Short mmCIF file of C-alpha atoms and ligand atoms in Angstrom, two decimals:
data_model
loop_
_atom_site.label_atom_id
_atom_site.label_comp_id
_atom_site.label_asym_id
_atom_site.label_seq_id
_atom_site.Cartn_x
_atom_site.Cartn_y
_atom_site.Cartn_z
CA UNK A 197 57.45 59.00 60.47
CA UNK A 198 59.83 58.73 63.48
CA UNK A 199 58.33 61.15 66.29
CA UNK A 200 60.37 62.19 69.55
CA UNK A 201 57.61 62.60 72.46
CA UNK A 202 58.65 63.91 75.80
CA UNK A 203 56.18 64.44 78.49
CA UNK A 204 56.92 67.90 79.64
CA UNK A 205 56.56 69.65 83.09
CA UNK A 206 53.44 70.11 85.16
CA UNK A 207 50.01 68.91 83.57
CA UNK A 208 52.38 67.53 80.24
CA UNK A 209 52.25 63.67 81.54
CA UNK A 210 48.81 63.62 81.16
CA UNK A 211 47.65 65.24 78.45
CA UNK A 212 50.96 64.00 76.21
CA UNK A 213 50.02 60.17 77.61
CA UNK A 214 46.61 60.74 75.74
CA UNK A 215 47.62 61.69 72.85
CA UNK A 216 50.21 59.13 72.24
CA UNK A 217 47.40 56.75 72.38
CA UNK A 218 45.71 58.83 69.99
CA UNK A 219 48.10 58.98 67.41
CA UNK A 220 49.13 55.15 68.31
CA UNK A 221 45.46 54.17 67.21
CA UNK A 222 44.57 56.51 64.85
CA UNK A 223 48.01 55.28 62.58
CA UNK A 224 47.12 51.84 63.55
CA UNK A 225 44.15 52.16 61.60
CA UNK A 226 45.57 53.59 58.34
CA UNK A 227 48.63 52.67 56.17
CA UNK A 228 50.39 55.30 58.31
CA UNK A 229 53.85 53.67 59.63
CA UNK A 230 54.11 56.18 63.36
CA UNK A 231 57.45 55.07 65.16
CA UNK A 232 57.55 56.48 68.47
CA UNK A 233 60.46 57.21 70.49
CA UNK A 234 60.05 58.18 74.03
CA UNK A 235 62.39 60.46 75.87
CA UNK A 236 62.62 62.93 78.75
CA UNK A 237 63.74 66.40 78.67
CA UNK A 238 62.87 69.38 81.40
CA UNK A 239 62.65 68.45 85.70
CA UNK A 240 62.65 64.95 84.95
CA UNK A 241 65.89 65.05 82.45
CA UNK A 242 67.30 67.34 85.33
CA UNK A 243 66.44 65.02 88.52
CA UNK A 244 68.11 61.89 86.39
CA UNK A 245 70.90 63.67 84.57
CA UNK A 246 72.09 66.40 85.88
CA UNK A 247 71.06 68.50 82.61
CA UNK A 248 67.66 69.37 81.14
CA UNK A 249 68.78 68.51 77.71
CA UNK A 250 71.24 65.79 76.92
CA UNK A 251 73.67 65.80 74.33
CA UNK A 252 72.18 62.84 73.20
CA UNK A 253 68.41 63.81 73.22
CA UNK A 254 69.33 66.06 70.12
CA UNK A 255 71.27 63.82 68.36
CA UNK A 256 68.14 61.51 68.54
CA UNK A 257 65.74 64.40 67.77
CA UNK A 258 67.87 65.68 64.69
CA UNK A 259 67.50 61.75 63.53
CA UNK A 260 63.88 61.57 63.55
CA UNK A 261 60.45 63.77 61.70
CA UNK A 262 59.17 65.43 64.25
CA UNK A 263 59.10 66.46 67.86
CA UNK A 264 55.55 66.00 70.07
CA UNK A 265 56.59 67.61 73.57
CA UNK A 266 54.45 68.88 76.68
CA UNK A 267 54.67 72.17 78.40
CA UNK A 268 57.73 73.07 80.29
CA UNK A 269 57.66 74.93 83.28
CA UNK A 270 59.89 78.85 82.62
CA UNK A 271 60.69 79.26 85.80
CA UNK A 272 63.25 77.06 87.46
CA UNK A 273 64.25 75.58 84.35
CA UNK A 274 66.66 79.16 83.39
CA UNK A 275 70.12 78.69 84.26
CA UNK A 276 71.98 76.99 81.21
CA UNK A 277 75.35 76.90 83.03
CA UNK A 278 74.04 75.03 85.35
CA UNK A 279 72.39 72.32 82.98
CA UNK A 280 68.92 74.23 83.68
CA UNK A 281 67.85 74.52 79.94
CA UNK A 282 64.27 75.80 78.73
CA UNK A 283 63.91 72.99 76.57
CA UNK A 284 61.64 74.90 74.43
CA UNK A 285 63.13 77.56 73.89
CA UNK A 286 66.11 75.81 73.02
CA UNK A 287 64.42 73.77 70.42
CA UNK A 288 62.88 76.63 69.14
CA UNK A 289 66.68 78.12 68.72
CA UNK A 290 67.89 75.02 67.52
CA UNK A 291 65.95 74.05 65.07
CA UNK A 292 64.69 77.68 64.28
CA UNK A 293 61.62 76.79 64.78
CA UNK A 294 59.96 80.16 63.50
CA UNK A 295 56.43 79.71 62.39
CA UNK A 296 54.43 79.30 65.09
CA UNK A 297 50.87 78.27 64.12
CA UNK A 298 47.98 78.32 66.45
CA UNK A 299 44.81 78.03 65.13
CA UNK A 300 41.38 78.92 67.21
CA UNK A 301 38.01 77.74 66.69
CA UNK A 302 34.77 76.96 68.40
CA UNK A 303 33.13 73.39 68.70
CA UNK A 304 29.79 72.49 68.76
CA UNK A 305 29.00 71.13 71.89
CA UNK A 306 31.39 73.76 73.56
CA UNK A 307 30.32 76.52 75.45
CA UNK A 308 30.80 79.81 73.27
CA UNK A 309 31.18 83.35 74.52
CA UNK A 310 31.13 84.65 71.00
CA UNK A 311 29.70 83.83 67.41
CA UNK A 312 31.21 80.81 65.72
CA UNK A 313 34.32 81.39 64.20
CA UNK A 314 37.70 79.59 62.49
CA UNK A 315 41.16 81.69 62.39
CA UNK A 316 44.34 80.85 62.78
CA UNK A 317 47.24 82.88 64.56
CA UNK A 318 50.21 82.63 62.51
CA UNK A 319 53.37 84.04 65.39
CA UNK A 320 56.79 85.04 63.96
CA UNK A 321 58.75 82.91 66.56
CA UNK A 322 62.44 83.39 66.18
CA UNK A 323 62.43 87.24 67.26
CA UNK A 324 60.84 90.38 68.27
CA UNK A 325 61.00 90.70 71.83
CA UNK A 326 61.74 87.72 73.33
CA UNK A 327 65.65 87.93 74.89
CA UNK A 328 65.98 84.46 74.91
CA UNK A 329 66.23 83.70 71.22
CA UNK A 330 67.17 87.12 69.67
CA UNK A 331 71.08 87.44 70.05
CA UNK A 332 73.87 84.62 69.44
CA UNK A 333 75.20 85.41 72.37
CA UNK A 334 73.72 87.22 76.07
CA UNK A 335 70.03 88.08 76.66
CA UNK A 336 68.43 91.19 74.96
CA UNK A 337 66.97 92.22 78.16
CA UNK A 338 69.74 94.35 80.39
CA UNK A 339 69.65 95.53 83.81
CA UNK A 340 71.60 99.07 83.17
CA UNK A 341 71.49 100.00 86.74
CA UNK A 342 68.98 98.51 89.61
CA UNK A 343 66.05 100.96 88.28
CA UNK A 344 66.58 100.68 84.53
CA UNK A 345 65.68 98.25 82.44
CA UNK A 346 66.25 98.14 78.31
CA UNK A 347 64.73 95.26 76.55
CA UNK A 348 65.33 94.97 72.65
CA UNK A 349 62.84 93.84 69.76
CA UNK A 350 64.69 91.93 66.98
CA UNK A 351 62.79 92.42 63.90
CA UNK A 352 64.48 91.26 60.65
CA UNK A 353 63.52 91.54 57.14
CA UNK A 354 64.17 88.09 56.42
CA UNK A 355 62.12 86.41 59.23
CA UNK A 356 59.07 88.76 58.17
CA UNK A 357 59.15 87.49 54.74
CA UNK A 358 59.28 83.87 55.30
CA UNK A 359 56.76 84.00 58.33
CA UNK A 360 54.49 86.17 55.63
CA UNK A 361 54.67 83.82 52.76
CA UNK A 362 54.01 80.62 55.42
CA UNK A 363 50.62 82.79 56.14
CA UNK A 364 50.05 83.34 52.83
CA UNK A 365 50.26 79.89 51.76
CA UNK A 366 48.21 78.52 54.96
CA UNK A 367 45.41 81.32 53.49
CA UNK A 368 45.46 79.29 50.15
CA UNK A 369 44.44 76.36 51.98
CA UNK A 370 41.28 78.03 53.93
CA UNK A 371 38.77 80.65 53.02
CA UNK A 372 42.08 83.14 51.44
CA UNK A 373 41.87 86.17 53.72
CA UNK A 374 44.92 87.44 55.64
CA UNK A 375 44.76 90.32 58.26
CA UNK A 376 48.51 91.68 59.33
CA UNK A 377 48.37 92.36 62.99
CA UNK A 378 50.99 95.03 64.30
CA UNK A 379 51.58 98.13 65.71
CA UNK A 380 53.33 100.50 63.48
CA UNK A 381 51.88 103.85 63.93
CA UNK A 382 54.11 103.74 67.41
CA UNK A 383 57.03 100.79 66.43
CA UNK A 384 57.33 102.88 62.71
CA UNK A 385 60.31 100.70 61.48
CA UNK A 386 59.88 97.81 63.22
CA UNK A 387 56.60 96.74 62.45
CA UNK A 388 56.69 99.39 59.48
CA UNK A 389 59.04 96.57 57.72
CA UNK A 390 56.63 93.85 59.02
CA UNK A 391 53.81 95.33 57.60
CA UNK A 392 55.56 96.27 54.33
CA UNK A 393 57.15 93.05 54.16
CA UNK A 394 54.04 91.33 54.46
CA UNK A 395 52.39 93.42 51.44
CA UNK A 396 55.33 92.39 49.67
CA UNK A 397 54.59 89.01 49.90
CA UNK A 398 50.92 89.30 49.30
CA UNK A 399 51.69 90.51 46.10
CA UNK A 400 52.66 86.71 45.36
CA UNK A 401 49.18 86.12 45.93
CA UNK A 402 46.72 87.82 44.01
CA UNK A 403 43.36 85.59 45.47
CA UNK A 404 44.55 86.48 48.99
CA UNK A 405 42.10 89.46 50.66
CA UNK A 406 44.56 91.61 53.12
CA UNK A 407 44.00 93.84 55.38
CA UNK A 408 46.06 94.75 58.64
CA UNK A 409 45.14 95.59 61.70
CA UNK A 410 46.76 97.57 64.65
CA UNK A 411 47.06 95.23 67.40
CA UNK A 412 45.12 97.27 70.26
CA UNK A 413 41.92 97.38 67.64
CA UNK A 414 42.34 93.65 67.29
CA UNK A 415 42.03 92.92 70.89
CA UNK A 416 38.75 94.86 70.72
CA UNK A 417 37.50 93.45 67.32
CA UNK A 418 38.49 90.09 67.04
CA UNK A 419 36.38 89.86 70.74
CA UNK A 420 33.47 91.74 68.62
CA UNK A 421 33.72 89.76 65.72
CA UNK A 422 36.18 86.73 65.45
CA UNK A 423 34.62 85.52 62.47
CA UNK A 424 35.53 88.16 60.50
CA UNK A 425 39.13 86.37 60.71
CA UNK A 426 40.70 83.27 58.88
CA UNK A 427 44.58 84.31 59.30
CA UNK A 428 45.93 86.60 61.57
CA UNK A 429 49.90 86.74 60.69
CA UNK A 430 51.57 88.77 63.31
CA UNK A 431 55.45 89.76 65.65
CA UNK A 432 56.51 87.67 67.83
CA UNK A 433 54.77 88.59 71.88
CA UNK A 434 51.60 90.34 69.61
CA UNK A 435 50.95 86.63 68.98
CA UNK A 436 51.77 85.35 71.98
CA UNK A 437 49.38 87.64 73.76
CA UNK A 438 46.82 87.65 70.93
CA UNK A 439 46.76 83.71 70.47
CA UNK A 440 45.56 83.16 74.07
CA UNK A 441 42.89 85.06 73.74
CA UNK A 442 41.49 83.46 71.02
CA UNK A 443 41.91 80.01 72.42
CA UNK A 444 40.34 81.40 75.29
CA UNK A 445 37.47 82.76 72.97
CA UNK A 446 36.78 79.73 71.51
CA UNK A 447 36.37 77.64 74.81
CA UNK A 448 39.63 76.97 76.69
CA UNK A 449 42.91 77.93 76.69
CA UNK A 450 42.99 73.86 77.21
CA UNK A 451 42.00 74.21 73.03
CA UNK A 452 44.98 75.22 72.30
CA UNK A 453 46.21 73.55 69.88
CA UNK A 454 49.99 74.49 67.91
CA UNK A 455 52.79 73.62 66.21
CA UNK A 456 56.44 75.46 65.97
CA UNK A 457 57.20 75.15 62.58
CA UNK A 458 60.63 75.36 60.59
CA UNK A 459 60.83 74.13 56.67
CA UNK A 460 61.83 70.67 57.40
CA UNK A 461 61.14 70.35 61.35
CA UNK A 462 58.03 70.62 63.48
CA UNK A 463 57.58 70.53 66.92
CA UNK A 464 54.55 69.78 68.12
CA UNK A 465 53.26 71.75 71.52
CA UNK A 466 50.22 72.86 73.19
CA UNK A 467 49.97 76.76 73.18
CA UNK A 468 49.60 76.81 77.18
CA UNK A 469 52.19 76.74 80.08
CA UNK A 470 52.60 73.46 82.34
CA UNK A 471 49.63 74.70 84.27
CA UNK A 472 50.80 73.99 87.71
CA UNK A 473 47.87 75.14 89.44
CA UNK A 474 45.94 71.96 88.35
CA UNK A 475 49.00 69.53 87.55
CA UNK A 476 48.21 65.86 88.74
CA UNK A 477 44.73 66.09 89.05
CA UNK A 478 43.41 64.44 86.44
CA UNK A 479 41.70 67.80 85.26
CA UNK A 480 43.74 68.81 82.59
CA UNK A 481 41.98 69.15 79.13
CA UNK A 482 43.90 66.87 76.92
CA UNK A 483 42.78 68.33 73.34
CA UNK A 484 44.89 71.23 73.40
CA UNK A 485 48.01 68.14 72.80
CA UNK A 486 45.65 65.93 70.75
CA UNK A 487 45.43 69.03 68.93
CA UNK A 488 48.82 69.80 68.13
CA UNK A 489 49.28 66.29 67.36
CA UNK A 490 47.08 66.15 64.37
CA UNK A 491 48.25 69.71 63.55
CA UNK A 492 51.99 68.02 63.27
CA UNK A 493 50.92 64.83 61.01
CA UNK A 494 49.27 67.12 58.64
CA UNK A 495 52.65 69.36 58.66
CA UNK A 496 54.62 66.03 57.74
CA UNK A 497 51.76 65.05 54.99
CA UNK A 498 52.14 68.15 53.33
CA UNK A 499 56.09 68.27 53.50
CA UNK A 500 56.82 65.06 52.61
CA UNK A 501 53.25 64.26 50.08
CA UNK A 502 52.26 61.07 51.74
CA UNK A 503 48.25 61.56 52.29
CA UNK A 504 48.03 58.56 54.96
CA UNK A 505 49.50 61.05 57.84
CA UNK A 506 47.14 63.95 56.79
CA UNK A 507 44.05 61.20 56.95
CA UNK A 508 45.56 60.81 60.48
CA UNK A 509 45.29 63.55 61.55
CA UNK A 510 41.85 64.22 59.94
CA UNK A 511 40.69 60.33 62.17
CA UNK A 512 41.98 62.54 65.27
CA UNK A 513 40.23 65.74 64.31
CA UNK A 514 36.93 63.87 63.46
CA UNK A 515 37.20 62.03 66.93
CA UNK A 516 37.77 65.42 68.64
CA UNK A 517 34.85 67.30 66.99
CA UNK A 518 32.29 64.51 67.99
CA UNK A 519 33.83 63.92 71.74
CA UNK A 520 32.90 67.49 72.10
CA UNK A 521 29.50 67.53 70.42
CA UNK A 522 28.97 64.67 73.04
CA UNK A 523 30.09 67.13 76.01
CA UNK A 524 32.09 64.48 77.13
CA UNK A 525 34.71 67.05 77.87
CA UNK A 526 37.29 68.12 81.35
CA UNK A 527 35.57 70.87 83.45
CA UNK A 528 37.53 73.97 81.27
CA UNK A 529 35.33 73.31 78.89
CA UNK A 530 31.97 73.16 80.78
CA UNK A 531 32.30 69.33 81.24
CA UNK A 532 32.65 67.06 84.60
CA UNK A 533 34.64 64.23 83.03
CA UNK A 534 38.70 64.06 84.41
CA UNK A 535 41.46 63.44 81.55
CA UNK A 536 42.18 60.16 81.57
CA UNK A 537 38.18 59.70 80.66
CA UNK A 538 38.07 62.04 78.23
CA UNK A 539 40.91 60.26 76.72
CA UNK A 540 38.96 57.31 76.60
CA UNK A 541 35.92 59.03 75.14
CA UNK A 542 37.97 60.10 72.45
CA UNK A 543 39.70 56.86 71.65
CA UNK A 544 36.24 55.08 71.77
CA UNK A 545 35.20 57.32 69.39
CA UNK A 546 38.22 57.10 66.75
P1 ATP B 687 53.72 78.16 83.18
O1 ATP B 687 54.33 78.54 84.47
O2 ATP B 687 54.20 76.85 82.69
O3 ATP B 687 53.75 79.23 82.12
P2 ATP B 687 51.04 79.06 83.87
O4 ATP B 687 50.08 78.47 84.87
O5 ATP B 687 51.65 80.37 84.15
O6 ATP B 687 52.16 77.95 83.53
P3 ATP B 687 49.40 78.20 81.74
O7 ATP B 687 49.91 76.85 81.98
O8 ATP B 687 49.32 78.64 80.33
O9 ATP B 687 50.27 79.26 82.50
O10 ATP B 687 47.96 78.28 82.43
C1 ATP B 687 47.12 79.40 82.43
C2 ATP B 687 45.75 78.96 82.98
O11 ATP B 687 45.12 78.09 82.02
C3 ATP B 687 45.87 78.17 84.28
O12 ATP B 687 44.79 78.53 85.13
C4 ATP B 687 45.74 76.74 83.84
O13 ATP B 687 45.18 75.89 84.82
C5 ATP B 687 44.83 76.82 82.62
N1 ATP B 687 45.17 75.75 81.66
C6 ATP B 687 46.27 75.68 80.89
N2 ATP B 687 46.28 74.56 80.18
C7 ATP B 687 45.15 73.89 80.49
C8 ATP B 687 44.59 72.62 80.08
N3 ATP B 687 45.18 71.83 79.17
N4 ATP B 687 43.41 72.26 80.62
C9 ATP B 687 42.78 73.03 81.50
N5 ATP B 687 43.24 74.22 81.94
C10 ATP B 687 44.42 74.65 81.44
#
């Protein structure tokens, strides 16, 4: 498996540095053959080129598996004409990257606000409301005159069925419960054709429970009772919003763990921003990248059948769980240890 990993903005270096070193051991100690290939995209790409993504970068990146890449920072990284490129929101475009998978769940060891629980946020990621990725051309968010705004929501037919069935299948694979998170009473034909969509697809499978849940309730219930969840397929911002709070619920948004999914790409990217507020002091929680690490080897097992990357990423979920039971874990999570010795908690474990 050839994987592109790029740093990222803000706290990226650090947590992406430990989880190369994760992956590097973990696939040194199975028949897993891990070829990385280090680049830079973002500020840095910008300071030394001129252009936050080269040409070049996604040549090499449409040559290799998979993509591991930190957080970027949104804000001065938004002027394409001027080489200022969100890298991942380009990638996302690029390689419509649409199933964005961000699972939650609490560890023992880890301080918990709620009762145990396991679910996973499955976010439509190519549409809905977000104006960067829902026209070919311009921004779906208009300035009409200097006191009126109009922002569009995308919703396609097409998108909600695939983005359904890839929930549907993930359900297969856990305790085969989906819950359709939306808010149709208000957005009738927008999320009305999610919802419907979705029921469309469950048809397909028969062991699946469904229910669907309007996504003010959810905020409310899935605080009351997250265990009553295993996957939570929902629009685009509803699981943007909803996804941080459940990484939050489960310990730290420093959890949080995902992967941006297309049918033969994945990108793999903590759920978090570039956290600037704590950038370069050694205080970042490193698991959320760790995280989407393993979370991208197990994508690649089950695309391409080869078991040794899914046993991979099993070594580096096995590691995690116990680093955690050991409370050797960064201060987000109730711990006094800074990344770099977390990381080397965690590698001494694997
Ligand atoms: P950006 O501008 O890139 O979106 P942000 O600060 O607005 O960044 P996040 O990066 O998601 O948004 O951070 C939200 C909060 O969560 C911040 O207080 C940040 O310090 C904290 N946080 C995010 N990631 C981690 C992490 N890996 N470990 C510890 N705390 C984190």
């Amino acid at each position: 498996m050839r994987l592109v990993v790029i740093p990222g903005d803000g706290i990226g270096p650090e947590t992406v540095s430990v989880a190369v070193k994760a992956l590097e051991k973990a696939a040194q100690q199975s028949e897993a053959v891990l070829e990385l290939v280090h680049e830079i995209a973002g500020l840095d790409s910008l300071a030394q080129h001129g252009i936050s993504v080269r040409p070049e970068l996604i040549k090499t990146i449409e040559a290799a598996d998979g993509l591991m890449m930190g957080p970027m920072t949104t804000h001065q990284l938004n002027d394409e004409a001027k080489g200022r490129i969100n890298p991942s929101m380009f990638f996302r475009r690029h390689f419509d990257l649409y199933a964005n998978i961000r699972p939650a769940r609490t560890f023992e060891g880890a301080p918990i606000r709620v009762k145990p629980f396991d679910l996973v946020v499955v976010r439509e990621n190519s549409e809905g409301f977000y104006a960067d990725r829902n026209m070919v051309s311009g921004g779906s968010e208009m300035l009409v005159t200097d006191d009126v705004v109009v922002s569009l929501r995308r919703i396609t037919r097409a998108c909600c069925e695939r983005i359904a069935r890839r929930a549907f299948e993930l359900a297969m694979t856990r305790r085969k419960k989906v819950t359709i998170v939306h808010k149709a009473n208000v957005l009738k034909i927008g999320d009305g054709m999610f919802v419907q969509t979705c029921e469309a697809v469950a048809r397909e499978f028969p062991d699946v429970t469904v229910d669907s849940v309007i996504v003010d309730a959810m905020m409310a219930l899935v605080v009351r009772q997250p265990e009553r969840f295993d996957v939570v397929v929902t629009t685009n911002m509803f699981g943007d919003i909803l996804s941080d709070l459940t990484a939050e619920l489960a310990g730290s948004l420093g959890m949080a763990a995902s992967i941006n999914a297309a049918d033969h790409f994945a990108m793999a990217q903590a759920a978090h921003g570039s956290a600037p507020d704590i950038a370069g002091q050694n205080i970042a929680n490193p698991f959320s990248q760790i995280g989407s690490a393993a979370m991208l080897l197990s994508w690649y097992s089950q695309r391409t059948g080869k078991p040794e990357y899914l046993e991979v990423a099993q070594r580096l979920e096995a590691a995690m769980v116990k680093t955690i039971r050991e409370g050797k874990v960064t201060r987000d999570m109730g711990g006094n240890l800074g990344t770099d010795a977390v990381g080397r908690a965690f590698l001494a474990n694997l």
